[in-house]
Coordinates of C-alpha atoms in Angstrom, one line a residue:
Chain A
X1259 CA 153.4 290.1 177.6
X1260 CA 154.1 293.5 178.5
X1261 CA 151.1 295.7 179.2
X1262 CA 151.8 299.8 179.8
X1263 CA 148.6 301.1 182.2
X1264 CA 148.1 304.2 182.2
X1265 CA 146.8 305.3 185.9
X1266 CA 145.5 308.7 185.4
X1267 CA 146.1 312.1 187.3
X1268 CA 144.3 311.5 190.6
X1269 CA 144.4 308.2 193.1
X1270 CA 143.7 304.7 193.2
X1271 CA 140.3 305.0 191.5
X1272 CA 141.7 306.7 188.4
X1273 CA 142.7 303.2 186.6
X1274 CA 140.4 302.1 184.0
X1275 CA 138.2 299.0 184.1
X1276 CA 140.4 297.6 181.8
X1277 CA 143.5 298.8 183.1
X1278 CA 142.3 297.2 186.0
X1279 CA 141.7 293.9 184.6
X1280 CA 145.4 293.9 183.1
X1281 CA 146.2 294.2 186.5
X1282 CA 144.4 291.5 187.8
X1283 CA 145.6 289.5 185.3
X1284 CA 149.4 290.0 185.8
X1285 CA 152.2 288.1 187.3
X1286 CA 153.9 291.3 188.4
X1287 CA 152.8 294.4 188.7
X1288 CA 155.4 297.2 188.3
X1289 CA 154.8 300.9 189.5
X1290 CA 157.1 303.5 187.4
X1291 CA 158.1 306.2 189.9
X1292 CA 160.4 308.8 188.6
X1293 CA 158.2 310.7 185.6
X1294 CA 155.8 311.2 187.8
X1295 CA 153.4 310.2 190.8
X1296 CA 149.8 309.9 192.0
X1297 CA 148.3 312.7 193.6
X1298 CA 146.3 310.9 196.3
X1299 CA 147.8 307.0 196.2
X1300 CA 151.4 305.7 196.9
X1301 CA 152.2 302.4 195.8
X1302 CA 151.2 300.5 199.6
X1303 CA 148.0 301.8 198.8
X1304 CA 147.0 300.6 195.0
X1305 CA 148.6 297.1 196.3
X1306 CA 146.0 297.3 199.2
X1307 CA 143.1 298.6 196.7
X1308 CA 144.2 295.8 193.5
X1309 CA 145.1 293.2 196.4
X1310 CA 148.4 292.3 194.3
X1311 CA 151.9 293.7 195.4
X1312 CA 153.0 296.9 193.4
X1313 CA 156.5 297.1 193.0
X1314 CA 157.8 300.5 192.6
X1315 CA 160.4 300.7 189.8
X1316 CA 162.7 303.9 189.5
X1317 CA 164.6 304.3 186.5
X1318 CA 167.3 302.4 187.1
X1319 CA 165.4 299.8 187.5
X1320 CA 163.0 300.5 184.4
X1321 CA 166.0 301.3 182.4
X1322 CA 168.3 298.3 183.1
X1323 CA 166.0 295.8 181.8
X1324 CA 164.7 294.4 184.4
X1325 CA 161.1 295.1 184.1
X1326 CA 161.1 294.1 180.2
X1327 CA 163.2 291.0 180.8
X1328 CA 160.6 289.3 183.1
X1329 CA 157.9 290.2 180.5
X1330 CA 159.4 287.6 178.1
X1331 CA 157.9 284.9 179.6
X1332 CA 155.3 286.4 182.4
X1333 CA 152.5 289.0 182.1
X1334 CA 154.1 292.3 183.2
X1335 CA 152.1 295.9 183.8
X1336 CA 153.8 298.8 184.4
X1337 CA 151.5 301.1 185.9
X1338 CA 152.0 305.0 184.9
X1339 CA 150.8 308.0 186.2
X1340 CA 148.8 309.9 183.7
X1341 CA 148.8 308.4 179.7
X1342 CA 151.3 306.2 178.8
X1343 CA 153.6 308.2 176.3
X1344 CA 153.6 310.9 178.2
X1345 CA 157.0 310.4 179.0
X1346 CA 160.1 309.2 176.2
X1347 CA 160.9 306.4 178.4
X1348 CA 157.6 305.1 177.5
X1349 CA 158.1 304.8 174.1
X1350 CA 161.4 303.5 174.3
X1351 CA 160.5 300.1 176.2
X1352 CA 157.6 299.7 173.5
X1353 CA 160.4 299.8 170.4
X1354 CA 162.6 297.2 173.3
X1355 CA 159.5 295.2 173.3
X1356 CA 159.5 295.0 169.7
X1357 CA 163.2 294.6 169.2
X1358 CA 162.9 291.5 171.5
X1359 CA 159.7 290.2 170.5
X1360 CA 157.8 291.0 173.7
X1361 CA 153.8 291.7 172.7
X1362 CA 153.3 294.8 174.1
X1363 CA 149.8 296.4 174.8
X1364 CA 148.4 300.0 176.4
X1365 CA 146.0 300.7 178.1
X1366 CA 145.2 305.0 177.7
X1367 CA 144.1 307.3 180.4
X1368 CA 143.9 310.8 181.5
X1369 CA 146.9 313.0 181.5
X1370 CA 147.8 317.1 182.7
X1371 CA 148.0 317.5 178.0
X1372 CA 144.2 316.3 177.9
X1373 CA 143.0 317.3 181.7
X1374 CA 144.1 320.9 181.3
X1375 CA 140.9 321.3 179.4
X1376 CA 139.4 321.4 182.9
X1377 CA 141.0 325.2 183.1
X1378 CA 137.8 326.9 181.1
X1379 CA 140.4 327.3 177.9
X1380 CA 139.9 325.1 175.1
X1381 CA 142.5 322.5 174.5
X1382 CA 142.1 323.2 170.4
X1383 CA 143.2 326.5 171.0
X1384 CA 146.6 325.3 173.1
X1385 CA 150.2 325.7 171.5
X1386 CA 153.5 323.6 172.0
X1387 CA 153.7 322.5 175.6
X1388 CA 156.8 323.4 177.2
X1389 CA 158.6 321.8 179.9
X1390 CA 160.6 324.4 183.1
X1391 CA 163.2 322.6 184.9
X1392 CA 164.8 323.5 187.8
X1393 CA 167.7 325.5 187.3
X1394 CA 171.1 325.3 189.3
X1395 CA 173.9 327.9 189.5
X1396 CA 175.3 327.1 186.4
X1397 CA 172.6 325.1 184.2
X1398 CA 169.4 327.6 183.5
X1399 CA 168.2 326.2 180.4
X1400 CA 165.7 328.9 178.7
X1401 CA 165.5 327.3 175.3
X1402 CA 161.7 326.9 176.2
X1403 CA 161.2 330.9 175.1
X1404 CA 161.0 330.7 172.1
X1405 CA 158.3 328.3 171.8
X1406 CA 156.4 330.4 174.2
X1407 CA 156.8 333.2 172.3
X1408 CA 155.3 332.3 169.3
X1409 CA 152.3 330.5 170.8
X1410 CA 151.8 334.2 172.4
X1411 CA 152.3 335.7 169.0
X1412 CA 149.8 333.3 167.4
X1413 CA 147.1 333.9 170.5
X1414 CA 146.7 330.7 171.6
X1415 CA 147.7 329.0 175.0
X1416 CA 150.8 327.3 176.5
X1417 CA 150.8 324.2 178.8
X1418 CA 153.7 324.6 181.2
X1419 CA 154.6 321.4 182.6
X1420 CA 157.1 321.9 185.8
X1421 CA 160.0 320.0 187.1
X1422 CA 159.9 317.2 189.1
X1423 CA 163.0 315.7 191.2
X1424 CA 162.8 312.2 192.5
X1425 CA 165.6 310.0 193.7
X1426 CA 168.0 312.7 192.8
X1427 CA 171.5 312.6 194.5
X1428 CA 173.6 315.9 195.5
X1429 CA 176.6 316.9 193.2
X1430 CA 178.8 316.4 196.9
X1431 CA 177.6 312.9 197.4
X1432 CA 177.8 311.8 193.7
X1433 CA 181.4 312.7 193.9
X1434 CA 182.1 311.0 196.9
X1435 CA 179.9 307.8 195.3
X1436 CA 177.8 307.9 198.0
X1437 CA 173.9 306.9 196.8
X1438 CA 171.8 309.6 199.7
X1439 CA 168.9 310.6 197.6
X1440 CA 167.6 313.9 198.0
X1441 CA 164.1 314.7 199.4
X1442 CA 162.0 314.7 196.2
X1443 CA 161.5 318.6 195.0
X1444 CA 158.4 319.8 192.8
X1445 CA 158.4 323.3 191.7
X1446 CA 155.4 325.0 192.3
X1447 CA 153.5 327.5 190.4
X1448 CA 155.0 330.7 192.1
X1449 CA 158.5 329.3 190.9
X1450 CA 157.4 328.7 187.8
X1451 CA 156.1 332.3 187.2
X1452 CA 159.5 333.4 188.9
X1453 CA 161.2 331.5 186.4
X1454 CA 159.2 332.8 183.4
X1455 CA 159.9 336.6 184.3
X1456 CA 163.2 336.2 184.7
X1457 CA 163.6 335.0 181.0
X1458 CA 161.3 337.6 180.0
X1459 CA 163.4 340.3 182.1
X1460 CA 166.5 339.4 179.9
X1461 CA 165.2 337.9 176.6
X1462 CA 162.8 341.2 176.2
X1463 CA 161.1 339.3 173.7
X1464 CA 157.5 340.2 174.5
X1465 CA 156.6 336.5 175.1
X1466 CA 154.9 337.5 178.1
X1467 CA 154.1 341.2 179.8
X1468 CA 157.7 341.6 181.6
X1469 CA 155.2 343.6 184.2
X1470 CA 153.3 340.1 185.0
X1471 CA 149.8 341.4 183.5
X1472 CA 149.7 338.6 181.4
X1473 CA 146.8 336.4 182.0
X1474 CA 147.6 332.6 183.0
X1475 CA 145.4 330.0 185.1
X1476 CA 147.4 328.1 187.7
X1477 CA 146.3 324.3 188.4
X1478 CA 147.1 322.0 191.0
X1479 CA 146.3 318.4 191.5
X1480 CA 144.2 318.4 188.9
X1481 CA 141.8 315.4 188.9
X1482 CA 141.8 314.9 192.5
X1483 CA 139.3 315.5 195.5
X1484 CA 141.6 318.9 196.2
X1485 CA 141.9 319.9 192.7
X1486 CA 142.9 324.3 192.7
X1487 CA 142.5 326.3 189.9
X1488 CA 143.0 330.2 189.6
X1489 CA 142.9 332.3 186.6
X1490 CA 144.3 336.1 187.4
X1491 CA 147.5 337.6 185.9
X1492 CA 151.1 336.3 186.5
X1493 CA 151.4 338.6 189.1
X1494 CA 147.9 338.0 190.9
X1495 CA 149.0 334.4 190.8
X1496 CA 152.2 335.0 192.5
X1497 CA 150.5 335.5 195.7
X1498 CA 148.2 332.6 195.7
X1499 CA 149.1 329.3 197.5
X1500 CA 148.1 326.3 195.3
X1501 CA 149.5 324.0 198.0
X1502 CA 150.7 320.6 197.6
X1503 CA 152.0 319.2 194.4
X1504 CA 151.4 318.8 191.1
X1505 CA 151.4 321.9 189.8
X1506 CA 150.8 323.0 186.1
X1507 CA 150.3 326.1 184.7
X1508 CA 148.9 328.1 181.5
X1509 CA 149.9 330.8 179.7
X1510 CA 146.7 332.0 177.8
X1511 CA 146.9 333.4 174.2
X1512 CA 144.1 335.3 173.5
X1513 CA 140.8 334.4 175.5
X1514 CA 137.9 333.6 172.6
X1515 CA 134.2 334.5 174.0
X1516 CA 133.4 330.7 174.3
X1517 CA 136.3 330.4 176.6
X1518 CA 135.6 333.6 178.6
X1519 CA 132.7 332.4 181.2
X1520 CA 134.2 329.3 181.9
X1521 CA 137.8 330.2 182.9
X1522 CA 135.9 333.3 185.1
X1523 CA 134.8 330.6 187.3
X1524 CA 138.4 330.2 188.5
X1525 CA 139.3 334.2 188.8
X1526 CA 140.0 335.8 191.8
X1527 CA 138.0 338.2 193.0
X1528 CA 138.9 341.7 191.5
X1529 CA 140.1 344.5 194.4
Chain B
X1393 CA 124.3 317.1 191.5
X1394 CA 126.1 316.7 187.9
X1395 CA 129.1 314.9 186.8
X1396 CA 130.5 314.3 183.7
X1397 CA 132.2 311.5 183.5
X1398 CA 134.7 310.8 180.5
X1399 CA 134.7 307.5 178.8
X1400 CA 138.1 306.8 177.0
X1401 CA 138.1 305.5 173.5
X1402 CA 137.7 302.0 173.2
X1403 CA 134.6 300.1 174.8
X1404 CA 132.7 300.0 178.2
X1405 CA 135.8 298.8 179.9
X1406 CA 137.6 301.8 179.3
X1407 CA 135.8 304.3 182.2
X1408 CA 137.9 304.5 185.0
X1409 CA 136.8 302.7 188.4
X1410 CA 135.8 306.8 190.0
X1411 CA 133.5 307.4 186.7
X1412 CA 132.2 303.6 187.2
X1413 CA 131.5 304.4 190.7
X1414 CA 129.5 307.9 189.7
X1415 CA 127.7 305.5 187.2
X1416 CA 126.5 303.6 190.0
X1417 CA 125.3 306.5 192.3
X1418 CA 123.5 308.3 189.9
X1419 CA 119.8 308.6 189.4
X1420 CA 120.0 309.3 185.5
X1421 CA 122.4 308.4 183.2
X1422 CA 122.9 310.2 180.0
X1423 CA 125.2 309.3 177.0
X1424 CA 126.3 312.1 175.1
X1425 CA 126.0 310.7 171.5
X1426 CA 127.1 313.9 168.8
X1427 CA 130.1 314.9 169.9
X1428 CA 132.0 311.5 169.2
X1429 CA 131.0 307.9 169.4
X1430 CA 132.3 305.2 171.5
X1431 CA 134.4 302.6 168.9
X1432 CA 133.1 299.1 169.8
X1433 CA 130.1 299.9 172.6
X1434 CA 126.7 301.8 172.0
X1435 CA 124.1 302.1 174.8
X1436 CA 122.9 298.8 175.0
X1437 CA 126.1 297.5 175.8
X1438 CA 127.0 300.6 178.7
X1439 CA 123.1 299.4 180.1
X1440 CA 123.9 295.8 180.0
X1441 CA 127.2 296.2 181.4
X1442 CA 126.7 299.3 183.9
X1443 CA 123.4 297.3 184.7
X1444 CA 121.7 300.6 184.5
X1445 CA 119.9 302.1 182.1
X1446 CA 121.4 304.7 179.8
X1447 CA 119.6 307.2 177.7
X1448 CA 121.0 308.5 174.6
X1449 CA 120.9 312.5 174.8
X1450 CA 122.0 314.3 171.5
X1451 CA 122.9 317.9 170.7
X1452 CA 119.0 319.1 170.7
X1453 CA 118.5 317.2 174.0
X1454 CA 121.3 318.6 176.2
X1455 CA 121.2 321.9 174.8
X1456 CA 117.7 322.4 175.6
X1457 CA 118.5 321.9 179.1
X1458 CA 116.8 318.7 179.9
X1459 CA 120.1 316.9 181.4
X1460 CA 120.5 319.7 183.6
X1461 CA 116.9 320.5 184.9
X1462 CA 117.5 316.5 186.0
X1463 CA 120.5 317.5 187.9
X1464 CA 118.8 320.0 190.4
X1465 CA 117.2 317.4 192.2
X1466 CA 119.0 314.3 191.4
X1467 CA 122.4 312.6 190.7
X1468 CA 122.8 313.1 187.0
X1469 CA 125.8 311.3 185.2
X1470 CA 126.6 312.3 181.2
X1471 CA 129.0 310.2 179.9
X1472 CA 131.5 311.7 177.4
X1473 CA 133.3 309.7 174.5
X1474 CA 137.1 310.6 175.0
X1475 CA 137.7 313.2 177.6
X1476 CA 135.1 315.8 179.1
X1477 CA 136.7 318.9 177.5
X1478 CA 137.2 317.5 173.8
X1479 CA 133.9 320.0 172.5
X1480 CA 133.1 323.3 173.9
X1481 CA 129.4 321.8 174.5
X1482 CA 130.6 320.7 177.8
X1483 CA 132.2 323.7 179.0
X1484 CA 129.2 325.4 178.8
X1485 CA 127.3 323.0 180.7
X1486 CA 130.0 323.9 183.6
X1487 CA 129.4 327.1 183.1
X1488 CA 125.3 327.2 183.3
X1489 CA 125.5 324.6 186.5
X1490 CA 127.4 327.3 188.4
X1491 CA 124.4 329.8 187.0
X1492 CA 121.9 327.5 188.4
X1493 CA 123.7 326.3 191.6
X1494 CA 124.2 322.7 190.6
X1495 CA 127.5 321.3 191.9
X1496 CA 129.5 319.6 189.1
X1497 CA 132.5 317.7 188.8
X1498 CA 134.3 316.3 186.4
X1499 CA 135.8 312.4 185.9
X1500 CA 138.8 312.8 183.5
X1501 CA 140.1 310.0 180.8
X1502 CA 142.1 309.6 177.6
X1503 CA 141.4 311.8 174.7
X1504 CA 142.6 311.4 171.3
X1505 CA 144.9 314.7 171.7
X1506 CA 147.1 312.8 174.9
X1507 CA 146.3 308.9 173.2
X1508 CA 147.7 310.1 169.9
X1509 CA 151.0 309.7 171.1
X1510 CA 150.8 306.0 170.8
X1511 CA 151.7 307.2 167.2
X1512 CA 155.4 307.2 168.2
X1513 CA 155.4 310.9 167.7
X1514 CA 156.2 312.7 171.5
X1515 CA 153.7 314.7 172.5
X1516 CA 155.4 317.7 173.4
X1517 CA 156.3 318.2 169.9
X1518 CA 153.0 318.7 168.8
X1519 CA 151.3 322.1 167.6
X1520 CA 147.8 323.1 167.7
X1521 CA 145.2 321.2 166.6
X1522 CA 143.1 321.2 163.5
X1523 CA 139.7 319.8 162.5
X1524 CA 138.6 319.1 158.6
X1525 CA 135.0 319.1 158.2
X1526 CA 133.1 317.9 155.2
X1527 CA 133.2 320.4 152.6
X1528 CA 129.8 320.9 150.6
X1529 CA 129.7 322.1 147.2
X1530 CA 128.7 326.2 148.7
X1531 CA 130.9 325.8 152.1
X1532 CA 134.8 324.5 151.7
X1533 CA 136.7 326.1 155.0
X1534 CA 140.2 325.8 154.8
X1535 CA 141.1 328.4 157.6
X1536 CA 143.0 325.9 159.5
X1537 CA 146.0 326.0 156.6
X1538 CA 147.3 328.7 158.4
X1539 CA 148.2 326.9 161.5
X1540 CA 149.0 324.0 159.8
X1541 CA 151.9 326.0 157.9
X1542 CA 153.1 327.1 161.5
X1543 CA 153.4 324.1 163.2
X1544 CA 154.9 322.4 160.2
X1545 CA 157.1 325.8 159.6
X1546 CA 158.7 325.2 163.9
X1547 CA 158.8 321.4 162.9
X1548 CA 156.5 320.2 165.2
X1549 CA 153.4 317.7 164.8
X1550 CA 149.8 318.4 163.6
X1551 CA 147.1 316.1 164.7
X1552 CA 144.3 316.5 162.4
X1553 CA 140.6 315.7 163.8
X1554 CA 138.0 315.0 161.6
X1555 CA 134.7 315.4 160.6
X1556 CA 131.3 313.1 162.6
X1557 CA 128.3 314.1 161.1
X1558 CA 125.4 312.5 163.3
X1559 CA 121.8 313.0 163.0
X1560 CA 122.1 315.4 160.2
X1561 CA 119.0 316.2 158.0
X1562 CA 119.8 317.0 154.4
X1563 CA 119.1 320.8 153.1
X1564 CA 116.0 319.6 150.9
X1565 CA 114.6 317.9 154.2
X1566 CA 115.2 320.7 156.3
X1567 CA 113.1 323.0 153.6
X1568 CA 110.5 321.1 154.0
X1569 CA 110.4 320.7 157.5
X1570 CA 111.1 316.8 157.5
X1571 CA 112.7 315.6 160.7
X1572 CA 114.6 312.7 158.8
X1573 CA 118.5 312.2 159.8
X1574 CA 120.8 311.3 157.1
X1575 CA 123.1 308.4 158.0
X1576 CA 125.5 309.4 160.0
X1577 CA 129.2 310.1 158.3
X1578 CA 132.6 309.9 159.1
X1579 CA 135.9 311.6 157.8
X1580 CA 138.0 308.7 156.4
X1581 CA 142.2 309.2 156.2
X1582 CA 142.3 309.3 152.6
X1583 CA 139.3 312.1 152.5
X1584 CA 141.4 313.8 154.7
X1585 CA 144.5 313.5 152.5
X1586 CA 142.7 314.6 149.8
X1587 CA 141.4 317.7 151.1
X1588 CA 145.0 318.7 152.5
X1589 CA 146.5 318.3 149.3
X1590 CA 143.9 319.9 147.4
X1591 CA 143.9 323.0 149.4
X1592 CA 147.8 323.1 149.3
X1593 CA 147.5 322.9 145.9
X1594 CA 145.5 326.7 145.6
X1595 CA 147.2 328.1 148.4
X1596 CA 150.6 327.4 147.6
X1597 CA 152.3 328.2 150.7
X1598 CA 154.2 325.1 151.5
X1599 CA 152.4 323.5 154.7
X1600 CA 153.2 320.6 153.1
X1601 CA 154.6 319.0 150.2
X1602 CA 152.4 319.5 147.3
X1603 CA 153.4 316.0 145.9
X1604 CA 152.4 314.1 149.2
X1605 CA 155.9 313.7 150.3
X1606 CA 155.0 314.8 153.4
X1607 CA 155.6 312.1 156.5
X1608 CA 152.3 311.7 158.3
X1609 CA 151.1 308.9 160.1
X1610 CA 147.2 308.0 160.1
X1611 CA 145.4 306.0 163.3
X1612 CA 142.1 304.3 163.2
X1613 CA 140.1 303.5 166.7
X1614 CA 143.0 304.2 169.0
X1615 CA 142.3 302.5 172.3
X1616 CA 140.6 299.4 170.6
X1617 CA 141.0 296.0 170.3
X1618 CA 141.3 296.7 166.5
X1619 CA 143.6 300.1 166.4
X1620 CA 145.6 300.5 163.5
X1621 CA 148.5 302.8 162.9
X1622 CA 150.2 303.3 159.9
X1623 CA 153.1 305.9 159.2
X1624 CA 154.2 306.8 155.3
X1625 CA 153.9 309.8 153.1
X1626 CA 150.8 311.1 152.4
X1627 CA 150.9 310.3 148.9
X1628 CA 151.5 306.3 150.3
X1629 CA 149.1 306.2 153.0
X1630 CA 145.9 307.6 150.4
X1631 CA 146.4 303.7 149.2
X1632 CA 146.0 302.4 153.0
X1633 CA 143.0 300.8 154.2
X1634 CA 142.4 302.2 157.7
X1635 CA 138.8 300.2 158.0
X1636 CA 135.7 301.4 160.5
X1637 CA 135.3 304.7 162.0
X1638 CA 137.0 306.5 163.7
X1639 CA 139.9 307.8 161.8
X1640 CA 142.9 310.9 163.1
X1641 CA 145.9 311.9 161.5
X1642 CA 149.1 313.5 162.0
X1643 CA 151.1 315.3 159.8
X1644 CA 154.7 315.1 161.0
X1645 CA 156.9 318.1 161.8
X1646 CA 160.7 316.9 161.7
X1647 CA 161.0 313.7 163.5
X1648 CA 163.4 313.3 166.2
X1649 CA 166.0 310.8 166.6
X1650 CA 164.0 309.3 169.8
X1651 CA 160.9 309.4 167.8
X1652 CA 162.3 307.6 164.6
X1653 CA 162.4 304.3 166.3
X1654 CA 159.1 304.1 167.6
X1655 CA 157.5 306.0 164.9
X1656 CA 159.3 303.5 162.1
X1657 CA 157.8 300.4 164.0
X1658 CA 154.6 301.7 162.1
X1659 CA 156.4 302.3 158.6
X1660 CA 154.8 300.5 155.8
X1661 CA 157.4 298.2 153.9
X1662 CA 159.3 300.0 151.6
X1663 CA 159.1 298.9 148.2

């Protein structure tokens, strides 16, 4: 039996009741670590709080079978940050569950595509999300613009989800085979909104004000105690520190009346 | 001090252990009951297993501002069926706590808009959302077309919300001033078919395919013990039995290769 647990954005407390009782429940208990991770909670702590061991699994591991094979014959959860399928990898052990006729069950929670709402925008009113990854001197994918643009051109809102980089290992040290991970890298909001005007500068597409006046509300940790959010433009937001990761930010469309007072609760103060 | 505390989809066990634990603290707990409806748990069962009593507020009740006059003084808990910022009705109770000087927070958990992707559709490939309503004989909306023809024109995913009607009182009742609710309604998959095709068949602009061609994939009570997903053309899934309450659907864009496999586990037979 293979049970997918969705953990939720914020710490240890985020797991559902019945999430919790797969746990309970389970003769190993897997934690996926390279999609994403908990804002508040590392894996020594949710064994402490579930008093069971948490392995962490990072995608080798998930990916080599390992996790999947022990769930033929024992009850597996793989614990994941946020909901379940927010991640392809997700969906890809449930068809391998299938294919090897594994039961497989999920258990839902909150993710950043639902939790957003949190931001004063409503989430009926958001577009495609898109996804920013960090670029290197000679990959800088922008193929994200064009879904940008036309959320903008339809006036409704964009979820930016930004790059995370765990476990990653230096072109030098790949080459000379040697497995030195990197110290994981998020980007933050201010690189995001670097990123985005860049593209903007070049593309001149008018998905977004190349000047920056375009309106966006920047969250961080969303869910947890220390939860930030700022609306402003993407230049007032250039100057604010959100602080530690996760970071996610919005690019609004057009802002309806019933979505007006509650996203002013986050603006900064006007000079 | 107010919190609103998301529920999930399923049953009692789906609130996370930080809403559970907000349960427990408060001194008034109020279910919001218009909005959605909890799939295999009503109040008796959140009382019997919270072990605290939980009053059933509805739209008239929390409007008028009873739930929040509570919260001045005391520790007031409104549960939320899905997630807290599914219906505007909650963003404005944000909004008038910061008025009044409550303090608020929020207790995030799955939605149908992140749990959807359980589908085998990715998440990130879906467009806005839209919501049907029951049409009457004098009121038919079909403004959402236009961003249905959007999303399907870029090739990405619809989800398609529909209609609760809960304490209604019919339009001859109303006249004469008799407070008596109708039974309460639900959009089914195949009403929702119907009133896609019907309205492509006026408007003519190609959203979908006016002979129910169109791939979509209809899912009953995600989260539940009894979810059911089925994926087909919309023309085959009008003959599919999706059972109780509550019912979404998702009118597929183009399906990706590392969608097809999870998405197909869903497939009815072909014939």
């Amino acid at each position: 039996m293979f049970t997918l647990v969705g953990l939720g954005l914020g710490d240890a407390s985020d797991i559902t009741l019945k999430g919790m009782s797969a746990v309970k429940d389970a003769d190993i208990v897997f934690l996926e670590a390279y999609t994403s991770f908990l804002i508040s909670s590392n894996a020594e702590e949710l064994t402490s709080i579930y008093g069971k061991p948490v392995v962490v699994a990072d995608r080798e591991m998930v990916e080599s079978g390992v996790v999947l094979d022990n769930a033929k014959e024992k009850k597996v959860v793989l614990l994941v940050v946020g909901d379940v399928f927010g991640a392809t990898t997700h969906s890809d052990l449930i068809v391998r569950c299938h294919e090897q006729g594994i039961e497989s069950r999920v258990v839902h929670n909150a993710s950043i595509i639902n939790a957003v709402g949190c931001c004063g925008l409503q989430l009926y009113r958001f577009g495609q999300v898109i996804s920013l990854c960090f670029w290197t001197e000679t990959w800088r994918p922008d193929s994200w613009y064009d879904r940008l643009k036309s959320n903008r051109a339809a006036g409704i809102h964009t979820l930016v989800l930004l790059d995370i980089k765990v476990k990653e290992i230096s072109d030098e040290n790949l080459a000379r085979g040697r497995v030195i991970y990197e110290p994981p890298r998020y980007m933050t909001i201010k690189q995001a909104l670097e990123q985005l005007l860049e593209v903007e500068s070049y593309k001149k597409g008018g998905a977004i004000a190349a000047d920056g006046s375009t309106f966006a509300v920047g969250v961080a940790r969303v869910g947890s105690q220390t939860q930030k959010i700022v609306a402003g433009s993407m230049k007032e937001l250039l100057g604010v520190d959100f602080g530690e990761p996760l970071h996610s930010l919005v690019i609004a469309g057009d802002v309806h009346e019933c979505e007006q007072e509650h996203v002013n609760l986050f603006r900064l103060p006007q000079q």
